[in-house]
mmCIF file of C-alpha atoms in Angstrom:
data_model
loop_
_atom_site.group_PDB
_atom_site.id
_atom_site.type_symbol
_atom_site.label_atom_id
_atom_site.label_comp_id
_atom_site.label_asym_id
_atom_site.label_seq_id
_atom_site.Cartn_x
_atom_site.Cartn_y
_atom_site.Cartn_z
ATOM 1 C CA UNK A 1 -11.491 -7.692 3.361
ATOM 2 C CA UNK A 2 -10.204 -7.647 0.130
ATOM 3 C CA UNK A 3 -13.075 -4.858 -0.950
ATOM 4 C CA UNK A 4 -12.289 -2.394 2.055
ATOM 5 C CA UNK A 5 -8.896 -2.742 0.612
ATOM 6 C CA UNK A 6 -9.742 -1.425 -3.105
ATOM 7 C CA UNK A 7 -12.632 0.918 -1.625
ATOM 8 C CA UNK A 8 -9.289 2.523 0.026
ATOM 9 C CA UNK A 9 -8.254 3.787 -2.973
ATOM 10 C CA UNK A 10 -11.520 6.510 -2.675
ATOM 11 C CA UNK A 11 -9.371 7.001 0.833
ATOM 12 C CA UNK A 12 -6.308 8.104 -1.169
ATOM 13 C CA UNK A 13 -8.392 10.354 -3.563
ATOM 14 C CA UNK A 14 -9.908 12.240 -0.696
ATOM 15 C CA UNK A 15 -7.142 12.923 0.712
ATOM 16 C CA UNK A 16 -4.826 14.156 -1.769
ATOM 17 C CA UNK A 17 -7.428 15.713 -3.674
ATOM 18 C CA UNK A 18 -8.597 17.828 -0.684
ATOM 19 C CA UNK A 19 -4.684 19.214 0.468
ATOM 20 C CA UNK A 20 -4.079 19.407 -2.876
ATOM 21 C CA UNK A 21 -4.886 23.135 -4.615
ATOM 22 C CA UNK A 22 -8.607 23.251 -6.290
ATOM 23 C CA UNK A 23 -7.092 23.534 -9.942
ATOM 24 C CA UNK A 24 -5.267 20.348 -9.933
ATOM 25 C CA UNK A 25 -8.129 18.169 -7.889
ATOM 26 C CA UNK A 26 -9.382 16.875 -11.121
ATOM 27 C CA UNK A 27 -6.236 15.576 -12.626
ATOM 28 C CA UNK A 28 -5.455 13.778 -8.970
ATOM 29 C CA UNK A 29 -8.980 12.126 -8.971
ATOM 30 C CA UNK A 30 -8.057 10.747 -12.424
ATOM 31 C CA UNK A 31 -5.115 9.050 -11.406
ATOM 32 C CA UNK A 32 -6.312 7.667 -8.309
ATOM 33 C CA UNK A 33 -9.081 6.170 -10.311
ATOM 34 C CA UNK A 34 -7.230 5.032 -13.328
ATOM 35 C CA UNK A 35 -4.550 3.598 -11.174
ATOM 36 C CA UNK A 36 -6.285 0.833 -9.671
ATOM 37 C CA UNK A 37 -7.434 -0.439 -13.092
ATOM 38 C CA UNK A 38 -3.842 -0.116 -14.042
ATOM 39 C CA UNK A 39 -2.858 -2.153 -10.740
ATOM 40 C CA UNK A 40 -5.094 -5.209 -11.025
ATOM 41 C CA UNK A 41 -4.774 -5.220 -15.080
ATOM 42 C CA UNK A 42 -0.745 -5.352 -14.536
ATOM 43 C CA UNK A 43 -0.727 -8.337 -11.477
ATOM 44 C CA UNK A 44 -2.977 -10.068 -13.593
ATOM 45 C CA UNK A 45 -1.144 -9.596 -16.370
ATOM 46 C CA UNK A 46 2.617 -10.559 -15.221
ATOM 47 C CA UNK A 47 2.608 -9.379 -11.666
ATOM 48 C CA UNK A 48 0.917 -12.028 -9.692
ATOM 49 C CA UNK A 49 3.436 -15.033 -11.445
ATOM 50 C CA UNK A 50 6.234 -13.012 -10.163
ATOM 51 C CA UNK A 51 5.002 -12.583 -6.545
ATOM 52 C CA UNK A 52 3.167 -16.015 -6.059
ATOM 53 C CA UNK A 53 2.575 -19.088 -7.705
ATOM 54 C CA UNK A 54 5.948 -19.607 -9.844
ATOM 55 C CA UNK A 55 8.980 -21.141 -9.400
ATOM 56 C CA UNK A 56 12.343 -19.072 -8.277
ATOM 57 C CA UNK A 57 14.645 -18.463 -11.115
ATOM 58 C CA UNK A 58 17.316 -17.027 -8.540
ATOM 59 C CA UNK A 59 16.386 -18.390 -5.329
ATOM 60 C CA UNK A 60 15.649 -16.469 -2.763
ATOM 61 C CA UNK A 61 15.022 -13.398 -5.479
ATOM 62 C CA UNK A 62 13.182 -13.560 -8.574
ATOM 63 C CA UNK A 63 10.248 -15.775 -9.695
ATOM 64 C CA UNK A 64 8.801 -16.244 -12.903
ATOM 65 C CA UNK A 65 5.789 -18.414 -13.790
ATOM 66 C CA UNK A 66 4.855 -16.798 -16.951
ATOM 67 C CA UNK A 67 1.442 -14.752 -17.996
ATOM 68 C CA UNK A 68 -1.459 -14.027 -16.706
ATOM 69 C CA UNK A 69 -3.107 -15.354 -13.318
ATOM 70 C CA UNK A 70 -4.428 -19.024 -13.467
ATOM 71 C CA UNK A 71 -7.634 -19.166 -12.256
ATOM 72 C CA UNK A 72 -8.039 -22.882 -11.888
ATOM 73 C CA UNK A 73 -8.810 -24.623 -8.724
ATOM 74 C CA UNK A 74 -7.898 -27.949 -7.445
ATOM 75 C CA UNK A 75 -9.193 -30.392 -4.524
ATOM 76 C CA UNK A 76 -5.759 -29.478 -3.065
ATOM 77 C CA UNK A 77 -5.805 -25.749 -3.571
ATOM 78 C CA UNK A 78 -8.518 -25.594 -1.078
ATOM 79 C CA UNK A 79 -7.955 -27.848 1.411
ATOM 80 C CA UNK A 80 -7.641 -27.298 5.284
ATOM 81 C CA UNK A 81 -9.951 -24.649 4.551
ATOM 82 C CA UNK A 82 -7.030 -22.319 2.779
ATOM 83 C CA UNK A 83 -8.221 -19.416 0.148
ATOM 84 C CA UNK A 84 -9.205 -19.545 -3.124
ATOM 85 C CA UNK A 85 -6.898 -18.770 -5.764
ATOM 86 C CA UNK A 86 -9.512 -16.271 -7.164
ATOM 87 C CA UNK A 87 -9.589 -15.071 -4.000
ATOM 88 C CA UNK A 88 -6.146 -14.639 -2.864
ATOM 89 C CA UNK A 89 -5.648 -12.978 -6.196
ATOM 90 C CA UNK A 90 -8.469 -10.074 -5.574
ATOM 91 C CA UNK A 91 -6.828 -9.609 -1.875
ATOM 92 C CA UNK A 92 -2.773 -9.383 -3.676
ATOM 93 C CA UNK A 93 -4.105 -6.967 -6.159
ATOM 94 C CA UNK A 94 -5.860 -4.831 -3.996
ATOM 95 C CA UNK A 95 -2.654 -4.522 -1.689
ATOM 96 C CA UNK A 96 -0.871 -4.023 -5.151
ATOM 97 C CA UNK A 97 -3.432 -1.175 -6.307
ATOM 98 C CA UNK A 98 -2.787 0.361 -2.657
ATOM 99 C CA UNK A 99 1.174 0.489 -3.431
ATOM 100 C CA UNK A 100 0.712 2.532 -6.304
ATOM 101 C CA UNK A 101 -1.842 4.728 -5.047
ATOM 102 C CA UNK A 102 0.692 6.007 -2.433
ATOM 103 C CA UNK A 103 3.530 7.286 -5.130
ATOM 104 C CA UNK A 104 0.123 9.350 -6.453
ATOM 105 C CA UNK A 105 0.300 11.387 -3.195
ATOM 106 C CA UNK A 106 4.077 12.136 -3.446
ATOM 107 C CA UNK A 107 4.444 13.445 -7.016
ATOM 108 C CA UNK A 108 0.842 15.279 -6.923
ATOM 109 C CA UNK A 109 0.494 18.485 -8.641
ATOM 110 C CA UNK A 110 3.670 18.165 -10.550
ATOM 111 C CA UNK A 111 3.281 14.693 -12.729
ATOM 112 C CA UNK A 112 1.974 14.480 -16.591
ATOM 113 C CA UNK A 113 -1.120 12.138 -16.610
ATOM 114 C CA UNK A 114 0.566 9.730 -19.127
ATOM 115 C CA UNK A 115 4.208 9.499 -17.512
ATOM 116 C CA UNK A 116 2.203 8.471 -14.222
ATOM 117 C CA UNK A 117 0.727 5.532 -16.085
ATOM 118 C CA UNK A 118 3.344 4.394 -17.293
ATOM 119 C CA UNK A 119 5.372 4.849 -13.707
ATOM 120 C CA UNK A 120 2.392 2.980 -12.431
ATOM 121 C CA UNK A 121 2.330 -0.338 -15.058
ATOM 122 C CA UNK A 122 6.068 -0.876 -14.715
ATOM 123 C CA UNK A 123 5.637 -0.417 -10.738
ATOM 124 C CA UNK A 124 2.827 -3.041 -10.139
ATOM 125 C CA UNK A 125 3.566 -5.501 -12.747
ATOM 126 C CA UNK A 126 7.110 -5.768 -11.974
ATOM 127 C CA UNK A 127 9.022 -4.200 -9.076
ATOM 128 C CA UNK A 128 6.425 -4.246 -6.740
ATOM 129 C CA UNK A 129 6.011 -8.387 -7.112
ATOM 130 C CA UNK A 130 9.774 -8.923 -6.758
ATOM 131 C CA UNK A 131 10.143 -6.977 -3.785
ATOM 132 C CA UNK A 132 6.921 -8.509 -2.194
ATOM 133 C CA UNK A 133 8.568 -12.308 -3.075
ATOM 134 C CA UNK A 134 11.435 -11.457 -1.222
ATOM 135 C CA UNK A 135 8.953 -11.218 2.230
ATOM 136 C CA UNK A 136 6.038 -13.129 1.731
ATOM 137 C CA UNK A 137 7.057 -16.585 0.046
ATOM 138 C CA UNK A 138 7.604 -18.611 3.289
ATOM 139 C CA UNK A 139 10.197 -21.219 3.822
ATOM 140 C CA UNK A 140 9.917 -24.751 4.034
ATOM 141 C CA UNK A 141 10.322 -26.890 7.025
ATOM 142 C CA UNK A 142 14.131 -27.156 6.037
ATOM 143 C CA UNK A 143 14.370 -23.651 5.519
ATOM 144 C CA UNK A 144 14.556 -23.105 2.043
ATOM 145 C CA UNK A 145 12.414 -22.165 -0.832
ATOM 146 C CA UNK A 146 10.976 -18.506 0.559
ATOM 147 C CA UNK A 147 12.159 -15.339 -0.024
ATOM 148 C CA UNK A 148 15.903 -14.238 1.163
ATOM 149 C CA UNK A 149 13.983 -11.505 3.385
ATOM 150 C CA UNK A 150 11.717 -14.033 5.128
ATOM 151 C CA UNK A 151 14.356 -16.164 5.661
ATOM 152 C CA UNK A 152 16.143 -13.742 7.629
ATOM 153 C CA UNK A 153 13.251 -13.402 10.181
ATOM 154 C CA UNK A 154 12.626 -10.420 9.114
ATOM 155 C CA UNK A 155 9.172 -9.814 9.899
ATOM 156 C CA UNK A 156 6.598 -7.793 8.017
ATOM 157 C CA UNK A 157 2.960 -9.115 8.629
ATOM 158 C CA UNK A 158 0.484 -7.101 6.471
ATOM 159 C CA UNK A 159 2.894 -4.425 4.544
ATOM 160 C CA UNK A 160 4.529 -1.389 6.553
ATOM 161 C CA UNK A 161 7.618 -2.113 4.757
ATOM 162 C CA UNK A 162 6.262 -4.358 1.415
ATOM 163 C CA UNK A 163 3.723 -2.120 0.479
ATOM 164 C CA UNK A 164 3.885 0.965 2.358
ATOM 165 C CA UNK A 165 7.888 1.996 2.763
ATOM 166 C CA UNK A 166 8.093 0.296 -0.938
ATOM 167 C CA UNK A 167 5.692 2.872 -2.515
ATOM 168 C CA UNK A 168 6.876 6.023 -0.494
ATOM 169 C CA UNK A 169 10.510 5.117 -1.857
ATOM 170 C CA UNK A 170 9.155 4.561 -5.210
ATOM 171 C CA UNK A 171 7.086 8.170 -5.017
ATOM 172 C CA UNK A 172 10.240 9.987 -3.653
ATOM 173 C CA UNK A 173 12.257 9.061 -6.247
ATOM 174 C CA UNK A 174 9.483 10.476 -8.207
ATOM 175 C CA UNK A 175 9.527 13.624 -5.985
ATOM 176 C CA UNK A 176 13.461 14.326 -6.403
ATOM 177 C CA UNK A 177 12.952 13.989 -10.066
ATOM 178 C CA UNK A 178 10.224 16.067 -10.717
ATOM 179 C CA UNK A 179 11.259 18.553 -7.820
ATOM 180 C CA UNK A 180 9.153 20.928 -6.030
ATOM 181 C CA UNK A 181 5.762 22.217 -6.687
ATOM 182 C CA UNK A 182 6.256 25.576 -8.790
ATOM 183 C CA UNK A 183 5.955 28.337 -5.854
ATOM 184 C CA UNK A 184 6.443 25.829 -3.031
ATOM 185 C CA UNK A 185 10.325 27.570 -2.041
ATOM 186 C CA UNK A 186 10.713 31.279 -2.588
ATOM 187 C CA UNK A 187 13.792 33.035 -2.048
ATOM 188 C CA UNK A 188 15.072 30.295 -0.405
ATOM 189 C CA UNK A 189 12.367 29.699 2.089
ATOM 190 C CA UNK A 190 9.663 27.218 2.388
ATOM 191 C CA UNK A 191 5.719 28.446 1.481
ATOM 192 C CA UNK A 192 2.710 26.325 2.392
ATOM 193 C CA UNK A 193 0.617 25.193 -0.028
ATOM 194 C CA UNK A 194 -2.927 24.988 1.515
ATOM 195 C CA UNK A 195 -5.108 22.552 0.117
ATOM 196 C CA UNK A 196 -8.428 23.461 -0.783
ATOM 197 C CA UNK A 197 -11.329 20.919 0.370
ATOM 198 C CA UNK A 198 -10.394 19.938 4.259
ATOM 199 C CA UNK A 199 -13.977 18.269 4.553
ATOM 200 C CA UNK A 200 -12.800 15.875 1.748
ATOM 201 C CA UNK A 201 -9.624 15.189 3.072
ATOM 202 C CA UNK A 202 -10.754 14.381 6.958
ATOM 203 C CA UNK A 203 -13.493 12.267 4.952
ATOM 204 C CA UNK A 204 -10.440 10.406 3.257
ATOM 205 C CA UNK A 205 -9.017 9.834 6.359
ATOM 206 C CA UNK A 206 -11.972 8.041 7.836
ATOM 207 C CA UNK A 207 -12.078 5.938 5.261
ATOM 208 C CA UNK A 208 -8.790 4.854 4.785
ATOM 209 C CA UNK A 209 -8.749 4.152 8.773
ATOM 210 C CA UNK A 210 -12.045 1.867 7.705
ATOM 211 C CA UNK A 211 -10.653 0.209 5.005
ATOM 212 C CA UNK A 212 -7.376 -1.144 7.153
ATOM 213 C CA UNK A 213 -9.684 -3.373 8.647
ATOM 214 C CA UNK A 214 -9.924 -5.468 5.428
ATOM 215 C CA UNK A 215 -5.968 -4.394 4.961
ATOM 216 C CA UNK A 216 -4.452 -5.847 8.795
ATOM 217 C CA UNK A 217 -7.161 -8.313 9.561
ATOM 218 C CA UNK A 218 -7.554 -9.422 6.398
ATOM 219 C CA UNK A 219 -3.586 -10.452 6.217
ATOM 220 C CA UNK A 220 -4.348 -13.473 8.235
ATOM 221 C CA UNK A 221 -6.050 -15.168 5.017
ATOM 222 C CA UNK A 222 -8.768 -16.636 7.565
ATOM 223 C CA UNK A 223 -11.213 -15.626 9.773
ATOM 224 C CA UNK A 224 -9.035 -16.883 13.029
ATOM 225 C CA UNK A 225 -9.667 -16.006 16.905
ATOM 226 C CA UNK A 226 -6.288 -13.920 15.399
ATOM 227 C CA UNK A 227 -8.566 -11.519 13.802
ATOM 228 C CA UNK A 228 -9.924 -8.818 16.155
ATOM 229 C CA UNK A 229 -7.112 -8.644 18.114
ATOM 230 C CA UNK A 230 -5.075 -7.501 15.506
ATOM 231 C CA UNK A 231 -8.564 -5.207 14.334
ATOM 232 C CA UNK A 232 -7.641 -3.656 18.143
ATOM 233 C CA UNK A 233 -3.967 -3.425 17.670
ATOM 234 C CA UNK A 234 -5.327 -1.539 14.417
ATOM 235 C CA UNK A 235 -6.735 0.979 15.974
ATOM 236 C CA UNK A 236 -4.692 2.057 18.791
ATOM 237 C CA UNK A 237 -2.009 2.298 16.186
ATOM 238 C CA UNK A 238 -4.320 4.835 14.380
ATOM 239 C CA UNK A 239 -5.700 6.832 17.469
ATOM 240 C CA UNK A 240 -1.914 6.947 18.884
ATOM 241 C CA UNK A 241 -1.000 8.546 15.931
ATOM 242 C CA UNK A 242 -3.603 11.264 15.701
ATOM 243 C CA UNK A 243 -2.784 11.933 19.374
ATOM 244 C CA UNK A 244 0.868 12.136 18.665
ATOM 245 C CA UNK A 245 0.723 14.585 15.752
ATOM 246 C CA UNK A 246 -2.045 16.722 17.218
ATOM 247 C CA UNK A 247 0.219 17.486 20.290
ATOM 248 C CA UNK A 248 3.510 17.633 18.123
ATOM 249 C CA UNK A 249 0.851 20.527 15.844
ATOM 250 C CA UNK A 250 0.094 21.759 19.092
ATOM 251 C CA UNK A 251 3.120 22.165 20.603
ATOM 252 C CA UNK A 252 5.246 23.817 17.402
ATOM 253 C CA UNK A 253 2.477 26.299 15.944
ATOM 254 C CA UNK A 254 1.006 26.995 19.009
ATOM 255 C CA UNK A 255 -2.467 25.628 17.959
ATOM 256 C CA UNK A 256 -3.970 21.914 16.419
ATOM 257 C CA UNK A 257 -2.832 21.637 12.808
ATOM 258 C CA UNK A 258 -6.294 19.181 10.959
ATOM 259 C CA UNK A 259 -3.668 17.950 8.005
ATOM 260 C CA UNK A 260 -0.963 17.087 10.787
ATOM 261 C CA UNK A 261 -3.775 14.648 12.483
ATOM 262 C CA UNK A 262 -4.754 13.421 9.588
ATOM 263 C CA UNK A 263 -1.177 11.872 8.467
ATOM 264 C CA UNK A 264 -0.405 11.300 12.007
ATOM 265 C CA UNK A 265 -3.416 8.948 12.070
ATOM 266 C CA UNK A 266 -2.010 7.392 8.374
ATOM 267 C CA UNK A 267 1.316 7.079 9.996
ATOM 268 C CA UNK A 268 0.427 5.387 13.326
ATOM 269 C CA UNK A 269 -1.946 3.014 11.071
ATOM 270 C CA UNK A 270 1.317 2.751 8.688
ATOM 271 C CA UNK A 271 3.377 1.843 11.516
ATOM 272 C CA UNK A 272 1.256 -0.397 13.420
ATOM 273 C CA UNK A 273 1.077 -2.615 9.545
ATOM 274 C CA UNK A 274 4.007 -4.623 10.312
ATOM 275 C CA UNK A 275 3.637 -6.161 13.993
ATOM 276 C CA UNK A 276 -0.190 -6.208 14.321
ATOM 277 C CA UNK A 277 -0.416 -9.491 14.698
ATOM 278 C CA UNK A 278 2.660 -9.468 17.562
ATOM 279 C CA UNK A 279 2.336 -6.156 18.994
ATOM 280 C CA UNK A 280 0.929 -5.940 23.069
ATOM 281 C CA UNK A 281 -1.982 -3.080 22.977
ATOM 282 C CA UNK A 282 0.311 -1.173 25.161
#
């Protein structure tokens, strides 16, 4: 699961490369690939002892249990059949890579290669692990010790809102300070931007719909009779969104629009993230 997560990120670069214009594909490639190397280096640097595996220094909100991942196992790390550390890590840092792939999307075509690394490494190895404590750190018995989110009941299973809604914030902030793409409003109205490559982009698509099998069903940590219900759930959320924006394309321009199924497929898979697990197929 956790390598259909990181083979996502060729997902990402498919798809922004190909709606992106043909001069800039090459510098969007870059990031997407460099980013992911910047993702895992960061959560294994600091990011992963913020998220998991430390103590709270403000309850509830931050944790802090120093440098770099431990890698050590114990008899009672993996008992009851639970993951790994090594394990768990590769699955957290894949989820961590896909949050900062997303902000790649929203500033492309108007970001300087070495500002977006450094966006990236402060993203992954520190904001991204405090807001991801706040959810996934679960409370005791007595209620205490998880994250002030979780222990509201507020419910998040694999990431619409941790990883998802967390790096399309992140990337619009981006977006309002970098503002528009240079000949995107003229006069005051709004110009489309074709992308160049469509193949590549509906191939991006596919795989990113592939790789949320290792993303939803892989949330459950274990291979459960959980699993390939929530691999169903999955993929009506996907196949309701396609549906959804083809007939909203359909219905406004008079014809099917290919980019507005493909992020109406992202966004019903988006969507369906956070209740997977919960959600009735209807």
């Amino acid at each position: 699961c956790a390598v259909l997560v990181i083979f996502m990120n060729a997902g990402f670069a498919m798809v922004e490369a190909g709606m992106c214009r043909g001069k800039n594909a090459v510098n969007i490639l870059a990031k997407n690939l460099i980013v992911f190397a910047l993702a895992v280096t960061a959560y294994w640097f600091i990011g992963y002892k913020i998220m998991y595996n430390a103590d709270w220094i403000i309850p509830g909100w931050f944790k802090f249990g120093g440098l770099f991942f431990d890698p050590a196992v114990t008899p009672d790390m993996v008992k009851d059949g639970s993951l790994v550390p090594s394990v768990d890590f590769l699955f957290q840092a894949a989820f961590a890579g896909t949050a900062a792939t997303i902000v790649s999307g929203l500033v492309a075509e108007r970001i300087k290669f070495g500002e977006f690394v450094i966006f990236s490494l402060i993203l992954v190895g520190i904001l991204y692990p405090i807001a991801g404590s706040w959810q996934w750190n679960f409370p005791d018995d007595a209620g205490v010790g998880g994250g002030w989110l979780n222990r509201l009941g507020f419910i998040d299973f694999a990431g619409s809102t941790v990883v998802h809604t967390f790096g399309a914030c992140a990337g619009l902030v981006g977006a309002v300070l970098l503002g528009p793409r240079i000949g995107k409003f003229v006069d005051g109205k709004t110009n489309a931007i074709p992308g160049h490559n469509m193949a590549i982009a509906t191939l991006g698509c596919l795989i990113l719909w592939i790789g949320w099998y290792g993303f939803n069903p892989g949330s459950w940590l274990s291979m459960a009779p959980e699993v390939p219900y929530i691999a169903v759930t999955t993929t009506l959320g996907a196949a309701g969104g396609g549906i959804a924006a083809t007939l909203v394309s359909q219905f406004t321009g008079g014809k099917p629009d290919l980019t507005m199924t493909i992020n109406g497929i992202l966004a019903g898979l988006v969507g369906v993230t956070a209740g997977c697990d919960g959600f009735s197929m209807p």
